PDB file of C-alpha atoms in Angstrom:
ATOM      1  CA  MET A   1       8.773  94.563 138.973  1.00 62.00           C
ATOM      2  CA  GLY A   2       7.949  93.196 135.226  1.00 71.00           C
ATOM      3  CA  LYS A   3       4.223  93.331 133.651  1.00 82.00           C
ATOM      4  CA  TRP A   4       3.826  89.379 133.921  1.00 80.00           C
ATOM      5  CA  GLU A   5       4.877  89.726 137.680  1.00 81.00           C
ATOM      6  CA  SER A   6       2.625  92.841 138.325  1.00 87.00           C
ATOM      7  CA  VAL A   7       0.163  90.736 136.820  1.00 92.00           C
ATOM      8  CA  VAL A   8      -0.357  87.665 139.315  1.00 92.00           C
ATOM      9  CA  VAL A   9      -0.281  90.169 142.241  1.00 93.00           C
ATOM     10  CA  THR A  10      -3.292  92.035 141.198  1.00 95.00           C
ATOM     11  CA  VAL A  11      -4.668  88.400 140.417  1.00 96.00           C
ATOM     12  CA  ALA A  12      -3.558  87.006 143.716  1.00 97.00           C
ATOM     13  CA  ALA A  13      -5.075  90.249 145.560  1.00 97.00           C
ATOM     14  CA  ILE A  14      -8.246  89.550 143.797  1.00 98.00           C
ATOM     15  CA  LEU A  15      -8.500  86.018 144.765  1.00 98.00           C
ATOM     16  CA  PHE A  16      -6.936  86.462 148.632  1.00 98.00           C
ATOM     17  CA  GLY A  17     -10.418  89.868 148.601  1.00 98.00           C
ATOM     18  CA  ILE A  18     -12.789  87.296 147.077  1.00 98.00           C
ATOM     19  CA  GLY A  19     -11.457  84.504 149.796  1.00 98.00           C
ATOM     20  CA  LEU A  20     -11.267  87.142 152.830  1.00 97.00           C
ATOM     21  CA  ILE A  21     -15.307  88.057 152.075  1.00 97.00           C
ATOM     22  CA  ALA A  22     -15.952  84.715 151.640  1.00 97.00           C
ATOM     23  CA  LEU A  23     -14.529  83.827 155.414  1.00 96.00           C
ATOM     24  CA  ALA A  24     -16.517  86.896 156.626  1.00 96.00           C
ATOM     25  CA  ALA A  25     -19.831  85.683 154.905  1.00 95.00           C
ATOM     26  CA  LEU A  26     -19.040  82.140 156.185  1.00 94.00           C
ATOM     27  CA  PHE A  27     -18.802  83.798 160.072  1.00 93.00           C
ATOM     28  CA  LEU A  28     -21.451  86.425 159.701  1.00 94.00           C
ATOM     29  CA  THR A  29     -24.280  84.406 157.879  1.00 92.00           C
ATOM     30  CA  PRO A  30     -25.144  82.498 161.014  1.00 91.00           C
ATOM     31  CA  LEU A  31     -25.355  85.612 163.324  1.00 92.00           C
ATOM     32  CA  LEU A  32     -27.533  87.295 160.644  1.00 92.00           C
ATOM     33  CA  ASP A  33     -29.557  84.907 159.672  1.00 90.00           C
ATOM     34  CA  HIS A  34     -30.581  83.308 163.050  1.00 89.00           C
ATOM     35  CA  GLY A  35     -28.031  80.215 162.804  1.00 88.00           C
ATOM     36  CA  VAL A  36     -28.491  79.149 159.460  1.00 90.00           C
ATOM     37  CA  THR A  37     -25.374  78.029 157.826  1.00 91.00           C
ATOM     38  CA  ALA A  38     -23.886  79.503 155.192  1.00 90.00           C
ATOM     39  CA  PRO A  39     -24.362  78.572 151.400  1.00 92.00           C
ATOM     40  CA  THR A  40     -22.307  76.096 149.764  1.00 93.00           C
ATOM     41  CA  TRP A  41     -20.737  78.477 147.489  1.00 94.00           C
ATOM     42  CA  VAL A  42     -19.504  79.990 150.244  1.00 93.00           C
ATOM     43  CA  TYR A  43     -17.702  77.220 151.573  1.00 95.00           C
ATOM     44  CA  ALA A  44     -16.483  76.426 148.502  1.00 96.00           C
ATOM     45  CA  LEU A  45     -14.548  80.602 148.273  1.00 96.00           C
ATOM     46  CA  THR A  46     -12.609  80.313 151.259  1.00 96.00           C
ATOM     47  CA  PRO A  47      -9.556  78.379 150.241  1.00 97.00           C
ATOM     48  CA  LEU A  48      -9.090  81.324 147.548  1.00 97.00           C
ATOM     49  CA  ALA A  49      -7.630  83.158 150.891  1.00 97.00           C
ATOM     50  CA  PRO A  50      -4.686  81.256 151.057  1.00 97.00           C
ATOM     51  CA  VAL A  51      -4.441  80.493 147.633  1.00 97.00           C
ATOM     52  CA  GLY A  52      -4.274  84.241 146.890  1.00 98.00           C
ATOM     53  CA  PHE A  53      -1.864  84.760 149.482  1.00 98.00           C
ATOM     54  CA  ILE A  54       0.866  82.520 148.414  1.00 97.00           C
ATOM     55  CA  ALA A  55      -0.183  82.832 144.717  1.00 96.00           C
ATOM     56  CA  GLY A  56       1.405  86.493 145.638  1.00 96.00           C
ATOM     57  CA  VAL A  57       4.315  85.636 148.004  1.00 95.00           C
ATOM     58  CA  VAL A  58       5.130  83.622 144.873  1.00 93.00           C
ATOM     59  CA  GLY A  59       4.664  86.680 142.663  1.00 92.00           C
ATOM     60  CA  VAL A  60       6.553  88.977 145.022  1.00 91.00           C
ATOM     61  CA  VAL A  61       9.482  86.605 144.950  1.00 91.00           C
ATOM     62  CA  LEU A  62      10.010  85.588 141.221  1.00 87.00           C
ATOM     63  CA  GLY A  63       9.684  89.603 140.617  1.00 85.00           C
ATOM     64  CA  ASN A  64      12.591  90.106 142.837  1.00 84.00           C
ATOM     65  CA  ILE A  65      14.431  87.019 141.326  1.00 83.00           C
ATOM     66  CA  ALA A  66      14.022  88.274 137.689  1.00 73.00           C
ATOM     67  CA  GLY A  67      14.722  92.040 139.327  1.00 71.00           C
ATOM     68  CA  ASP A  68      18.228  90.855 140.472  1.00 68.00           C
ATOM     69  CA  LYS A  69      19.388  89.450 137.124  1.00 70.00           C
ATOM     70  CA  ASP A  70      18.110  92.255 135.191  1.00 60.00           C
ATOM     71  CA  ASP A  71      20.946  93.672 137.254  1.00 57.00           C
TER      72      ASP A  71
END
């Protein structure tokens, strides 16, 4: 995998991780804070999980396609 694909996969993993943490906060906030809903920024960060996942898949696929052309 080249440098470009490695950067894409790293960024995708970071985005996915932030999204997962936001999802956990979304569900844990009402449990730990006596029914209070999560702040708006938590709702805004939750879409990063699927965005990171899709970006990671695209990065890996493009890296494999580029690797096949090098052979």
